[in-house]
Tab-separated table of C-alpha atoms and ligand atoms in Angstrom:
chain	number	residue	atom	x	y	z
A	1	MET	CA	0.153	0.145	-0.021
A	2	HIS	CA	2.674	2.494	0.949
A	3	ALA	CA	4.760	1.420	-2.007
A	4	ALA	CA	1.945	1.965	-4.437
A	5	MET	CA	1.253	5.424	-3.085
A	6	THR	CA	4.827	6.464	-3.357
A	7	ALA	CA	4.927	5.208	-7.085
A	8	ALA	CA	1.636	7.246	-7.750
A	9	ALA	CA	3.306	10.358	-6.205
A	10	ALA	CA	6.305	9.880	-8.333
A	11	GLY	CA	4.304	9.672	-11.577
A	12	PHE	CA	2.460	12.893	-10.714
A	13	ALA	CA	5.863	14.684	-10.130
A	14	LEU	CA	7.001	13.414	-13.430
A	15	CYS	CA	3.880	14.785	-15.245
A	16	ALA	CA	3.876	18.137	-13.432
A	17	SER	CA	7.489	18.900	-14.349
A	18	ALA	CA	6.960	17.788	-17.977
A	19	ALA	CA	3.938	20.211	-18.033
A	20	LEU	CA	5.934	23.141	-16.776
A	21	ALA	CA	8.897	22.832	-19.067
A	22	GLU	CA	9.301	25.839	-21.119
A	23	GLU	CA	10.501	26.362	-24.710
A	24	PHE	CA	12.713	29.256	-25.589
A	25	THR	CA	13.205	30.544	-29.054
A	26	VAL	CA	16.597	31.806	-30.177
A	27	THR	CA	16.649	33.726	-33.469
A	28	MET	CA	19.920	33.621	-35.523
A	29	SER	CA	19.430	36.946	-37.401
A	30	GLY	CA	21.807	39.672	-38.486
A	31	GLU	CA	24.634	37.389	-37.081
A	32	THR	CA	23.399	37.778	-33.499
A	33	TYR	CA	21.530	35.348	-31.203
A	34	ALA	CA	18.251	36.969	-30.087
A	35	PRO	CA	17.899	36.947	-27.013
A	36	ASP	CA	21.550	36.829	-26.033
A	37	ARG	CA	20.800	35.614	-22.535
A	38	ILE	CA	18.271	32.957	-21.308
A	39	ARG	CA	17.520	31.737	-17.734
A	40	ALA	CA	16.096	28.397	-17.902
A	41	ALA	CA	15.478	25.209	-15.778
A	42	THR	CA	16.471	21.677	-16.491
A	43	GLY	CA	14.028	20.039	-18.796
A	44	ASP	CA	13.432	23.201	-20.819
A	45	THR	CA	14.367	23.541	-24.502
A	46	ILE	CA	15.889	26.100	-26.825
A	47	ARG	CA	14.704	26.142	-30.252
A	48	PHE	CA	17.292	27.694	-32.469
A	49	VAL	CA	15.805	29.271	-35.679
A	50	ASN	CA	18.307	30.453	-38.555
A	51	ASP	CA	16.742	33.414	-39.994
A	52	ASP	CA	19.774	34.555	-41.870
A	53	ALA	CA	20.838	33.809	-45.301
A	54	ALA	CA	24.097	32.234	-44.113
A	55	ASN	CA	24.893	29.196	-42.175
A	56	HIS	CA	25.100	29.323	-38.317
A	57	ASN	CA	26.221	26.948	-35.655
A	58	VAL	CA	25.495	26.157	-31.987
A	59	PHE	CA	28.749	25.318	-30.370
A	60	VAL	CA	29.300	25.157	-26.481
A	61	PRO	CA	32.950	24.911	-25.313
A	62	THR	CA	31.806	25.014	-21.493
A	63	ALA	CA	33.096	21.852	-19.775
A	64	GLY	CA	30.162	19.598	-18.787
A	65	HIS	CA	27.912	21.155	-21.424
A	66	ALA	CA	30.111	20.741	-24.577
A	67	LEU	CA	28.151	20.504	-27.868
A	68	ASP	CA	28.538	21.123	-31.569
A	69	ILE	CA	25.649	20.794	-33.826
A	70	GLY	CA	27.576	21.446	-36.991
A	71	ALA	CA	26.427	23.695	-39.712
A	72	GLN	CA	22.681	24.976	-39.524
A	73	GLU	CA	21.547	26.089	-42.800
A	74	PRO	CA	19.149	29.040	-43.496
A	75	GLY	CA	15.570	28.223	-42.523
A	76	GLU	CA	16.707	25.288	-40.408
A	77	GLU	CA	15.679	24.828	-36.675
A	78	ARG	CA	17.362	22.884	-34.051
A	79	THR	CA	16.208	21.927	-30.703
A	80	LEU	CA	18.464	21.697	-27.558
A	81	VAL	CA	17.195	20.075	-24.406
A	82	LEU	CA	18.688	21.435	-21.278
A	83	ARG	CA	19.568	18.490	-18.959
A	84	THR	CA	22.454	19.825	-16.950
A	85	PRO	CA	22.309	22.727	-14.503
A	86	GLY	CA	24.903	25.544	-14.756
A	87	ILE	CA	25.958	28.392	-16.812
A	88	PHE	CA	27.232	27.971	-20.290
A	89	GLN	CA	28.314	30.061	-23.261
A	90	VAL	CA	26.835	29.312	-26.855
A	91	GLU	CA	29.114	30.517	-29.792
A	92	CYS	CA	28.736	30.324	-33.579
A	93	VAL	CA	32.126	28.857	-34.810
A	94	ILE	CA	31.519	30.507	-38.213
A	95	HIS	CA	30.976	33.890	-36.621
A	96	PRO	CA	32.795	34.035	-33.293
A	97	HIS	CA	31.231	37.370	-32.373
A	98	MET	CA	27.698	35.698	-31.981
A	99	LEU	CA	27.370	34.754	-28.338
A	100	LEU	CA	24.553	33.499	-26.007
A	101	THR	CA	24.829	32.921	-22.249
A	102	VAL	CA	22.608	30.300	-20.902
A	103	GLU	CA	21.817	29.966	-17.099
A	104	VAL	CA	20.181	26.459	-16.319
A	105	SER	CA	18.892	26.063	-12.814
A	106	GLY	CA	18.253	22.644	-11.309
B	201	LIG	CU1	26.941	32.184	-37.378
């Protein structure tokens, strides 16, 4: 009885956190990420939309968050799920002046 109640409570917690997950949209336009700073929580997602005529990229050099999605062509969208708390920097390797700071709370 007690075990069953615990399982039910855990199931509810999972559903609640999924329902609360947020999606942030970052536009790559004019060789900038907009917005250039995001405060999110684990489980949230960032949707990168390339609105430029040039290829862009999502590259994260920060240890523990490292990522490189390769070339993202004009019109393409990529989604990043935030699974690890911390602060990391996103850069475009093609245009190193494109910077985005992401803060992920636990
Ligand atoms: Cu770029």
